[in-house]
Amino acid sequence: MDHDIKYIDEISLKNKRVLMRVDFNVPLDENGKITDDTRIREVLPTINYALDEGATLILASHLGRPEGKVIPSMSLAPVAKRLARLLDKNVRLTADCTGEDTKKIISVMQPGDVVLLENLRFHPEERANDEEFGKALGALADIYVNDAFATAHRAHASNVAVVGHVKEYAAGLLMKKELGYFTRILDKPLRPLVAIIGGKKVSDKIGVLKSLCDKADKIIIGGGMALTFFKALDYNVGNSVAEDSAMKTALEVIDYARSKKLKFYLPVDFVVADKFSPTAETKVVTYQEIPEGWMALDIGPATVTLFSEALQSAKTIIWNGPMGVFEMDAFSRGTFAMVNIVANSYALTIVGGGDTDVAVHRAGEYAKMSYISTGGGAFLELLEGKELPGIKALRDNT
Ligand code: AMP
C-alpha cells in the first residue's frame, strides 16, 4: 500500500510554527481524571521530534462529542496538564481553538514552546469540514502536521479542509508507524495470515470480513457476531445478539470464504447465561445446544482450544473485537484466553484499537503484542482497503 505522502522528518521545522493535529481523545472518569493516557504517549515521539528540530508547536485535538457546543467537562484542560507533566514543560491551553485571543497567544510563542488549542469540536464547523474553519486553523501556522491516525477516517476541518490552507504539510511519526504496519500486513504479509474478528455486530464489520477473505488464509469469528452466523445457518441461538438483518450477508461471507478456499472458524461451544447480568446463571454448551431463552455471552473452552490450534502455525495475526462480553468477569475468559494465546505467539501480532486494546491492557499483555493500533474505526477502514480521508487530503494536495 503506497500512501505517497510526505512525513514530518522530510521537511525543515526550524523556527517554524507547526500546527499538529493529534488525537488526544482520552477516556476520562466522572471526576474528569484521565483513565488511560496511551493516546497522549503515542504522539510524544512526534512532539519531541518537532521540538528538537526547533519548531513552535500548536497542538489541536478533539475530546468526546460536544456536538458543536462548549461543554466544560469536555475541555482539554486535563490533557494539557498531563502533557505538561510528560514533556516536563509548560503547556498553555487556549480558551478557544481559533479567534483573536488565540492568534495573540501564538504570535508571541518562541521555538520550543507548546500550546494546546481547546477542543476543536466545540465548533460545529469542525465535523462539518467547513472550509472557513479549516482556513482559520491553517492561518495559525506555517506548517501543518497530521499525526491523528485514530481520527484519519473522518473528513473533518482539522484534518481535511485545513490542508488546503497551509503552505506545507506532512504526516507525523505515529501515522508513519501505523501505516507502516498496515503495509507490512496487507502488502506482503508473512503467511499464514490469520484474522480474528469478534465484537457485537456483523453489520459493522461486513466490509472488513469480505476484504479479509481476499487477504487472509484463515478467519476466526468470535463474539456476538458468531451468533448471527449460527442463526443464518439455522441453529437456535436463544436470546443471543444475532442480527436478523445481517444474516444474508453472513451467508454470503461463508460462501465467499469457501470459494476462496480459506479456512473459516466458528465457535464450537459457548458460555450461555439466563440473563444479561454479571450474576446470571451460566453454563457451557455446544453450539447446537443453546437453550431457548438463554444467551451466548462468551466462547467456551473447546472453542479456545480450536482457535489456539488454528493460530499455531500463524506468521501474522490481525485481531479486532472481543470474543465475548469481557466487561463482565463471568464472560471474559474466552477473550483473555485469546489475549494470552496471541501474546505468546511467534507471529507478527497486530491488534486493532477500541475494546480489543482494553482487553489486552487488562490482561497485562500489552508489551507482548507486536503492535496495538491507536485506531478503532480507522483500523477497520484501512483493513477494508478504504483510503482514509485524512491521508487522502495529504496526498491530493501534494
Ligand atoms: P464491537 O464494538 O463490535 O467490537 O463490539 C464490542 C462489544 O461487543 C463489547 O462491548 C462486548 O461486550 C460485546 N460482545 C461481545 N460478544 C458478545 C456477545 N456474545 N453478546 C453480546 N455482546 C457481545
Short mmCIF file of C-alpha atoms and ligand atoms in Angstrom, two decimals:
data_model
loop_
_atom_site.label_atom_id
_atom_site.label_comp_id
_atom_site.label_asym_id
_atom_site.label_seq_id
_atom_site.Cartn_x
_atom_site.Cartn_y
_atom_site.Cartn_z
CA MET A 1 0.00 0.00 0.00
CA ASP A 2 1.79 3.11 -1.16
CA HIS A 3 0.37 6.11 0.63
CA ASP A 4 2.64 8.51 -1.20
CA ILE A 5 2.66 11.25 1.40
CA LYS A 6 5.37 13.35 2.99
CA TYR A 7 6.36 12.79 6.62
CA ILE A 8 7.47 15.27 9.24
CA ASP A 9 11.09 14.08 9.08
CA GLU A 10 11.28 15.10 5.41
CA ILE A 11 10.68 18.82 5.98
CA SER A 12 12.53 21.59 7.82
CA LEU A 13 10.82 22.72 11.03
CA LYS A 14 13.40 25.17 12.32
CA ASN A 15 11.81 28.39 13.58
CA LYS A 16 8.50 27.37 12.01
CA ARG A 17 5.08 27.47 13.63
CA VAL A 18 3.75 23.94 13.34
CA LEU A 19 0.05 23.15 13.75
CA MET A 20 -0.11 19.48 14.72
CA ARG A 21 -3.44 17.62 14.65
CA VAL A 22 -3.26 14.89 17.28
CA ASP A 23 -5.85 12.56 18.75
CA PHE A 24 -5.94 13.26 22.47
CA ASN A 25 -9.46 11.85 22.78
CA VAL A 26 -8.60 10.07 26.03
CA PRO A 27 -11.10 8.43 28.39
CA LEU A 28 -11.98 10.48 31.48
CA ASP A 29 -13.66 9.28 34.68
CA GLU A 30 -16.61 11.08 36.29
CA ASN A 31 -14.20 13.45 38.07
CA GLY A 32 -12.54 14.44 34.81
CA LYS A 33 -9.41 12.39 35.51
CA ILE A 34 -7.67 10.70 32.60
CA THR A 35 -8.01 6.92 32.99
CA ASP A 36 -5.68 5.97 30.13
CA ASP A 37 -3.16 8.33 28.54
CA THR A 38 -1.91 5.96 25.81
CA ARG A 39 -3.11 8.29 23.08
CA ILE A 40 -1.03 11.15 24.51
CA ARG A 41 2.05 8.97 24.99
CA GLU A 42 1.85 7.61 21.45
CA VAL A 43 2.32 11.11 19.99
CA LEU A 44 5.26 12.06 22.26
CA PRO A 45 7.90 10.95 19.73
CA THR A 46 6.43 13.30 17.11
CA ILE A 47 6.08 16.17 19.59
CA ASN A 48 9.64 15.74 20.84
CA TYR A 49 10.95 15.45 17.31
CA ALA A 50 9.29 18.75 16.31
CA LEU A 51 10.60 20.50 19.43
CA ASP A 52 14.14 19.13 18.94
CA GLU A 53 14.05 20.43 15.38
CA GLY A 54 13.29 23.95 16.61
CA ALA A 55 9.56 24.20 15.94
CA THR A 56 6.99 26.29 17.78
CA LEU A 57 4.25 23.78 18.46
CA ILE A 58 0.49 24.34 18.30
CA LEU A 59 -1.40 21.14 19.12
CA ALA A 60 -5.03 20.61 18.11
CA SER A 61 -7.38 17.79 19.15
CA HIS A 62 -10.97 16.91 19.84
CA LEU A 63 -12.29 15.27 23.00
CA GLY A 64 -15.59 13.44 23.21
CA ARG A 65 -18.70 14.51 21.35
CA PRO A 66 -19.69 18.01 22.46
CA GLU A 67 -21.81 18.36 19.28
CA GLY A 68 -20.53 21.83 18.40
CA LYS A 69 -21.17 23.36 21.83
CA VAL A 70 -18.82 24.42 24.61
CA ILE A 71 -19.16 21.70 27.25
CA PRO A 72 -16.80 22.42 30.17
CA SER A 73 -16.48 18.73 31.11
CA MET A 74 -15.05 18.10 27.63
CA SER A 75 -12.32 20.70 27.95
CA LEU A 76 -8.81 19.57 27.07
CA ALA A 77 -7.55 21.04 30.37
CA PRO A 78 -6.72 17.62 31.93
CA VAL A 79 -4.84 16.73 28.75
CA ALA A 80 -2.79 19.94 28.84
CA LYS A 81 -1.86 19.15 32.44
CA ARG A 82 -0.87 15.55 31.69
CA LEU A 83 1.09 16.57 28.60
CA ALA A 84 2.97 19.21 30.59
CA ARG A 85 3.98 16.51 33.06
CA LEU A 86 5.03 14.09 30.32
CA LEU A 87 7.05 16.74 28.46
CA ASP A 88 8.30 18.40 31.64
CA LYS A 89 7.47 21.79 30.22
CA ASN A 90 4.71 24.36 30.32
CA VAL A 91 1.74 23.61 28.04
CA ARG A 92 -0.67 26.50 27.73
CA LEU A 93 -4.30 25.74 26.86
CA THR A 94 -6.03 28.41 24.76
CA ALA A 95 -9.64 29.29 25.62
CA ASP A 96 -10.70 28.69 22.02
CA CYS A 97 -9.06 26.94 19.08
CA THR A 98 -9.41 29.97 16.77
CA GLY A 99 -10.02 33.71 17.16
CA GLU A 100 -8.06 36.85 18.01
CA ASP A 101 -7.01 35.86 21.52
CA THR A 102 -5.60 32.57 20.26
CA LYS A 103 -3.72 34.37 17.47
CA LYS A 104 -2.26 36.78 20.02
CA ILE A 105 -1.02 33.94 22.21
CA ILE A 106 0.56 32.21 19.23
CA SER A 107 2.20 35.39 17.92
CA VAL A 108 4.46 35.64 20.98
CA MET A 109 5.45 31.95 21.07
CA GLN A 110 9.12 31.02 20.73
CA PRO A 111 10.70 27.88 19.25
CA GLY A 112 10.36 25.10 21.83
CA ASP A 113 7.06 26.49 23.18
CA VAL A 114 3.95 24.31 23.21
CA VAL A 115 0.34 25.45 23.11
CA LEU A 116 -2.72 23.18 23.10
CA LEU A 117 -5.83 24.56 21.41
CA GLU A 118 -9.13 23.99 23.20
CA ASN A 119 -11.42 21.20 21.92
CA LEU A 120 -11.92 21.54 18.15
CA ARG A 121 -15.40 20.03 18.40
CA PHE A 122 -16.68 22.95 20.48
CA HIS A 123 -17.20 24.39 16.97
CA PRO A 124 -19.82 22.66 14.75
CA GLU A 125 -17.67 23.64 11.74
CA GLU A 126 -15.06 21.05 12.72
CA ARG A 127 -17.21 17.99 12.00
CA ALA A 128 -18.78 19.76 9.01
CA ASN A 129 -15.32 20.00 7.41
CA ASP A 130 -16.05 23.70 6.98
CA GLU A 131 -13.65 25.41 4.59
CA GLU A 132 -13.57 28.74 6.51
CA PHE A 133 -12.86 26.94 9.78
CA GLY A 134 -10.07 24.99 8.08
CA LYS A 135 -8.70 28.29 6.81
CA ALA A 136 -8.80 29.83 10.30
CA LEU A 137 -6.86 26.87 11.69
CA GLY A 138 -4.37 26.94 8.82
CA ALA A 139 -3.75 30.66 9.41
CA LEU A 140 -2.27 29.84 12.82
CA ALA A 141 0.82 28.15 11.40
CA ASP A 142 3.44 27.82 8.67
CA ILE A 143 3.31 24.03 8.58
CA TYR A 144 0.52 21.54 9.25
CA VAL A 145 1.28 18.06 10.54
CA ASN A 146 -1.35 15.36 10.90
CA ASP A 147 -0.50 12.72 13.49
CA ALA A 148 -4.08 11.81 14.43
CA PHE A 149 -4.31 8.31 12.99
CA ALA A 150 -7.35 7.40 15.09
CA THR A 151 -9.31 10.29 13.50
CA ALA A 152 -8.00 9.86 9.94
CA HIS A 153 -11.17 8.05 8.82
CA ARG A 154 -13.18 11.23 9.42
CA ALA A 155 -13.33 14.10 6.93
CA HIS A 156 -13.25 16.97 9.42
CA ALA A 157 -11.93 20.52 9.04
CA SER A 158 -8.80 19.93 11.14
CA ASN A 159 -7.62 17.01 9.03
CA VAL A 160 -9.09 17.73 5.57
CA ALA A 161 -10.14 21.37 4.92
CA VAL A 162 -7.11 22.76 6.76
CA VAL A 163 -4.68 21.12 4.33
CA GLY A 164 -5.70 23.46 1.51
CA HIS A 165 -4.83 26.48 3.63
CA VAL A 166 -1.23 25.90 4.67
CA LYS A 167 1.98 26.27 2.69
CA GLU A 168 3.48 22.98 3.76
CA TYR A 169 2.09 19.84 5.35
CA ALA A 170 3.11 16.34 6.30
CA ALA A 171 2.09 13.31 8.33
CA GLY A 172 3.59 12.64 11.76
CA LEU A 173 5.63 9.76 13.12
CA LEU A 174 2.68 7.90 14.70
CA MET A 175 0.92 8.00 11.36
CA LYS A 176 4.13 6.65 9.78
CA LYS A 177 4.28 3.80 12.27
CA GLU A 178 0.58 2.88 11.88
CA LEU A 179 0.65 2.97 8.08
CA GLY A 180 3.95 1.08 8.07
CA TYR A 181 2.38 -1.82 9.96
CA PHE A 182 -0.55 -1.87 7.60
CA THR A 183 1.76 -2.04 4.63
CA ARG A 184 3.54 -4.96 6.28
CA ILE A 185 0.37 -6.90 6.97
CA LEU A 186 -1.54 -6.11 3.81
CA ASP A 187 1.02 -5.83 1.03
CA LYS A 188 3.35 -8.73 1.65
CA PRO A 189 2.26 -10.45 4.85
CA LEU A 190 4.17 -13.36 6.25
CA ARG A 191 1.81 -16.31 5.80
CA PRO A 192 -0.25 -17.94 7.07
CA LEU A 193 -2.12 -14.73 7.86
CA VAL A 194 -4.86 -15.39 10.40
CA ALA A 195 -7.53 -12.81 11.18
CA ILE A 196 -9.56 -12.92 14.38
CA ILE A 197 -12.74 -10.90 14.23
CA GLY A 198 -15.05 -10.53 17.20
CA GLY A 199 -17.33 -7.92 18.70
CA LYS A 200 -21.01 -7.50 18.56
CA LYS A 201 -22.24 -6.86 15.07
CA VAL A 202 -21.67 -8.40 11.67
CA SER A 203 -23.16 -5.28 10.08
CA ASP A 204 -20.32 -3.10 11.45
CA LYS A 205 -17.67 -5.36 10.00
CA ILE A 206 -19.09 -6.67 6.71
CA GLY A 207 -16.56 -4.75 4.61
CA VAL A 208 -13.70 -5.97 6.76
CA LEU A 209 -14.88 -9.59 6.66
CA LYS A 210 -15.16 -9.55 2.87
CA SER A 211 -11.82 -7.85 2.39
CA LEU A 212 -10.16 -10.32 4.79
CA CYS A 213 -11.50 -13.19 2.67
CA ASP A 214 -9.23 -11.83 -0.08
CA LYS A 215 -6.19 -11.39 2.14
CA ALA A 216 -6.19 -13.91 4.97
CA ASP A 217 -5.50 -17.65 4.98
CA LYS A 218 -7.78 -18.28 7.96
CA ILE A 219 -10.57 -16.28 9.55
CA ILE A 220 -11.65 -16.87 13.14
CA ILE A 221 -15.02 -15.50 14.21
CA GLY A 222 -15.89 -14.94 17.86
CA GLY A 223 -18.02 -12.58 19.94
CA GLY A 224 -21.66 -11.79 19.42
CA MET A 225 -21.26 -11.76 15.66
CA ALA A 226 -20.69 -15.52 15.64
CA LEU A 227 -24.32 -15.92 16.71
CA THR A 228 -25.53 -14.14 13.58
CA PHE A 229 -23.62 -16.74 11.56
CA PHE A 230 -25.21 -19.58 13.53
CA LYS A 231 -28.69 -18.16 13.22
CA ALA A 232 -28.15 -17.72 9.46
CA LEU A 233 -27.12 -21.39 9.35
CA ASP A 234 -30.46 -22.26 11.02
CA TYR A 235 -29.27 -23.04 14.54
CA ASN A 236 -31.23 -21.97 17.57
CA VAL A 237 -29.38 -19.11 19.27
CA GLY A 238 -31.93 -18.40 22.01
CA ASN A 239 -31.86 -14.76 23.09
CA SER A 240 -28.31 -14.11 21.81
CA VAL A 241 -27.50 -10.86 19.98
CA ALA A 242 -27.90 -12.30 16.44
CA GLU A 243 -28.75 -9.65 13.87
CA ASP A 244 -31.55 -10.76 11.60
CA SER A 245 -30.78 -8.03 9.06
CA ALA A 246 -27.21 -9.28 8.63
CA MET A 247 -27.98 -13.00 8.19
CA LYS A 248 -27.95 -12.85 4.39
CA THR A 249 -24.58 -11.11 4.48
CA ALA A 250 -23.24 -13.70 6.91
CA LEU A 251 -24.14 -16.48 4.45
CA GLU A 252 -22.52 -14.53 1.61
CA VAL A 253 -19.33 -14.23 3.64
CA ILE A 254 -19.34 -18.00 4.30
CA ASP A 255 -19.85 -18.71 0.57
CA TYR A 256 -17.18 -16.23 -0.41
CA ALA A 257 -14.72 -17.71 2.09
CA ARG A 258 -15.50 -21.16 0.70
CA SER A 259 -14.93 -20.02 -2.89
CA LYS A 260 -11.55 -18.62 -1.81
CA LYS A 261 -10.76 -21.95 -0.11
CA LEU A 262 -9.78 -20.23 3.10
CA LYS A 263 -10.36 -21.79 6.48
CA PHE A 264 -13.26 -20.23 8.34
CA TYR A 265 -13.62 -20.98 12.07
CA LEU A 266 -16.74 -20.50 14.17
CA PRO A 267 -17.03 -21.32 17.89
CA VAL A 268 -17.92 -24.90 18.82
CA ASP A 269 -19.14 -24.10 22.32
CA PHE A 270 -20.37 -21.11 24.30
CA VAL A 271 -20.82 -19.84 27.83
CA VAL A 272 -24.53 -19.17 27.96
CA ALA A 273 -26.44 -17.15 30.56
CA ASP A 274 -30.09 -16.95 31.56
CA LYS A 275 -29.89 -13.14 31.55
CA PHE A 276 -27.52 -10.33 30.57
CA SER A 277 -26.07 -9.82 34.02
CA PRO A 278 -22.83 -10.48 35.93
CA THR A 279 -24.84 -12.57 38.38
CA ALA A 280 -26.67 -14.62 35.75
CA GLU A 281 -26.81 -18.39 35.96
CA THR A 282 -24.30 -19.72 33.42
CA LYS A 283 -23.27 -23.00 31.78
CA VAL A 284 -21.14 -24.21 28.89
CA VAL A 285 -22.99 -25.77 25.95
CA THR A 286 -22.13 -26.79 22.39
CA TYR A 287 -23.23 -24.56 19.51
CA GLN A 288 -26.18 -26.91 18.81
CA GLU A 289 -27.48 -26.71 22.36
CA ILE A 290 -28.12 -23.05 23.19
CA PRO A 291 -31.28 -23.31 25.33
CA GLU A 292 -34.41 -21.34 24.48
CA GLY A 293 -34.45 -18.05 26.41
CA TRP A 294 -30.69 -18.15 27.17
CA MET A 295 -27.97 -16.10 25.52
CA ALA A 296 -24.42 -16.92 24.44
CA LEU A 297 -22.11 -14.34 26.00
CA ASP A 298 -18.64 -15.88 25.61
CA ILE A 299 -16.84 -18.58 23.67
CA GLY A 300 -16.35 -21.84 25.57
CA PRO A 301 -13.18 -23.83 26.44
CA ALA A 302 -13.38 -26.19 23.44
CA THR A 303 -13.50 -23.15 21.17
CA VAL A 304 -10.41 -21.70 22.81
CA THR A 305 -8.59 -24.98 22.07
CA LEU A 306 -9.83 -24.96 18.46
CA PHE A 307 -8.82 -21.34 17.90
CA SER A 308 -5.48 -21.92 19.58
CA GLU A 309 -4.75 -24.77 17.14
CA ALA A 310 -5.80 -22.60 14.20
CA LEU A 311 -3.32 -19.95 15.35
CA GLN A 312 -0.43 -22.33 15.92
CA SER A 313 1.22 -22.02 12.52
CA ALA A 314 0.32 -18.33 12.01
CA LYS A 315 3.09 -15.96 10.96
CA THR A 316 0.83 -12.90 11.02
CA ILE A 317 -2.21 -12.39 13.27
CA ILE A 318 -4.65 -9.49 12.95
CA TRP A 319 -7.21 -9.14 15.70
CA ASN A 320 -10.21 -6.86 16.17
CA GLY A 321 -13.13 -7.35 18.54
CA PRO A 322 -13.57 -9.26 21.83
CA MET A 323 -14.70 -12.91 21.97
CA GLY A 324 -17.47 -12.19 24.47
CA VAL A 325 -18.87 -9.68 26.92
CA PHE A 326 -15.43 -9.34 28.51
CA GLU A 327 -16.56 -6.34 30.57
CA MET A 328 -18.26 -8.85 32.92
CA ASP A 329 -15.91 -11.31 34.66
CA ALA A 330 -18.24 -14.24 34.06
CA PHE A 331 -17.93 -13.79 30.27
CA SER A 332 -14.33 -12.60 29.98
CA ARG A 333 -12.45 -15.92 29.99
CA GLY A 334 -12.64 -16.51 26.24
CA THR A 335 -11.28 -13.06 25.38
CA PHE A 336 -8.48 -13.25 27.96
CA ALA A 337 -7.52 -16.77 26.87
CA MET A 338 -7.21 -15.47 23.31
CA VAL A 339 -5.14 -12.50 24.51
CA ASN A 340 -2.70 -14.96 26.09
CA ILE A 341 -2.54 -17.16 23.01
CA VAL A 342 -1.94 -14.22 20.65
CA ALA A 343 0.54 -12.55 23.03
CA ASN A 344 2.62 -15.74 23.26
CA SER A 345 2.57 -16.49 19.56
CA TYR A 346 5.72 -16.08 17.48
CA ALA A 347 3.70 -14.35 14.78
CA LEU A 348 3.65 -10.65 13.97
CA THR A 349 0.61 -9.63 16.01
CA ILE A 350 -1.43 -6.55 15.18
CA VAL A 351 -4.33 -5.58 17.41
CA GLY A 352 -6.96 -3.04 16.37
CA GLY A 353 -7.87 -0.38 18.92
CA GLY A 354 -11.02 0.04 20.96
CA ASP A 355 -12.28 -2.87 23.02
CA THR A 356 -9.57 -5.29 21.98
CA ASP A 357 -6.95 -2.83 23.13
CA VAL A 358 -8.71 -2.53 26.51
CA ALA A 359 -8.77 -6.33 26.88
CA VAL A 360 -5.06 -6.63 26.08
CA HIS A 361 -4.24 -3.91 28.62
CA ARG A 362 -6.41 -5.51 31.26
CA ALA A 363 -4.69 -8.83 30.73
CA GLY A 364 -1.32 -7.10 31.16
CA GLU A 365 -0.08 -8.40 27.80
CA TYR A 366 0.43 -5.04 26.11
CA ALA A 367 4.17 -5.40 25.70
CA LYS A 368 3.95 -8.81 24.07
CA MET A 369 1.91 -7.69 21.06
CA SER A 370 3.92 -6.54 18.04
CA TYR A 371 1.64 -3.59 17.55
CA ILE A 372 -1.55 -2.19 19.03
CA SER A 373 -3.12 0.36 16.76
CA THR A 374 -4.42 3.60 18.26
CA GLY A 375 -7.26 3.49 15.74
CA GLY A 376 -10.59 1.68 16.07
CA GLY A 377 -12.63 2.91 13.09
CA ALA A 378 -9.52 3.95 11.16
CA PHE A 379 -8.01 0.49 11.72
CA LEU A 380 -11.12 -1.24 10.36
CA GLU A 381 -11.42 1.05 7.35
CA LEU A 382 -7.78 0.50 6.39
CA LEU A 383 -8.28 -3.26 6.74
CA GLU A 384 -11.25 -2.89 4.46
CA GLY A 385 -8.94 -1.38 1.88
CA LYS A 386 -10.52 2.08 2.05
CA GLU A 387 -8.48 5.23 1.73
CA LEU A 388 -8.76 7.37 4.84
CA PRO A 389 -9.87 10.99 4.15
CA GLY A 390 -7.16 12.38 6.45
CA ILE A 391 -4.47 10.57 4.45
CA LYS A 392 -6.06 11.34 1.09
CA ALA A 393 -6.04 15.07 1.91
CA LEU A 394 -2.28 14.95 2.48
CA ARG A 395 -1.80 13.16 -0.83
CA ASP A 396 -4.23 15.09 -3.04
CA ASN A 397 -2.74 18.44 -2.20
CA THR A 398 0.84 17.35 -2.86
P1 AMP B 1 -17.54 -4.12 18.75
O1 AMP B 1 -17.62 -2.65 19.11
O2 AMP B 1 -18.39 -4.52 17.61
O3 AMP B 1 -16.12 -4.62 18.65
O4 AMP B 1 -18.22 -4.87 19.97
C1 AMP B 1 -17.67 -4.88 21.24
C2 AMP B 1 -18.74 -5.24 22.21
O5 AMP B 1 -19.29 -6.48 21.86
C3 AMP B 1 -18.24 -5.40 23.63
O6 AMP B 1 -18.77 -4.38 24.41
C4 AMP B 1 -18.75 -6.77 24.06
O7 AMP B 1 -19.35 -6.74 25.34
C5 AMP B 1 -19.80 -7.08 23.02
N1 AMP B 1 -19.97 -8.51 22.82
C6 AMP B 1 -19.02 -9.41 22.52
N2 AMP B 1 -19.54 -10.65 22.46
C7 AMP B 1 -20.85 -10.54 22.75
C8 AMP B 1 -21.93 -11.46 22.86
N3 AMP B 1 -21.74 -12.78 22.68
N4 AMP B 1 -23.14 -10.97 23.17
C9 AMP B 1 -23.34 -9.65 23.36
N5 AMP B 1 -22.36 -8.74 23.27
C10 AMP B 1 -21.13 -9.17 22.96
#
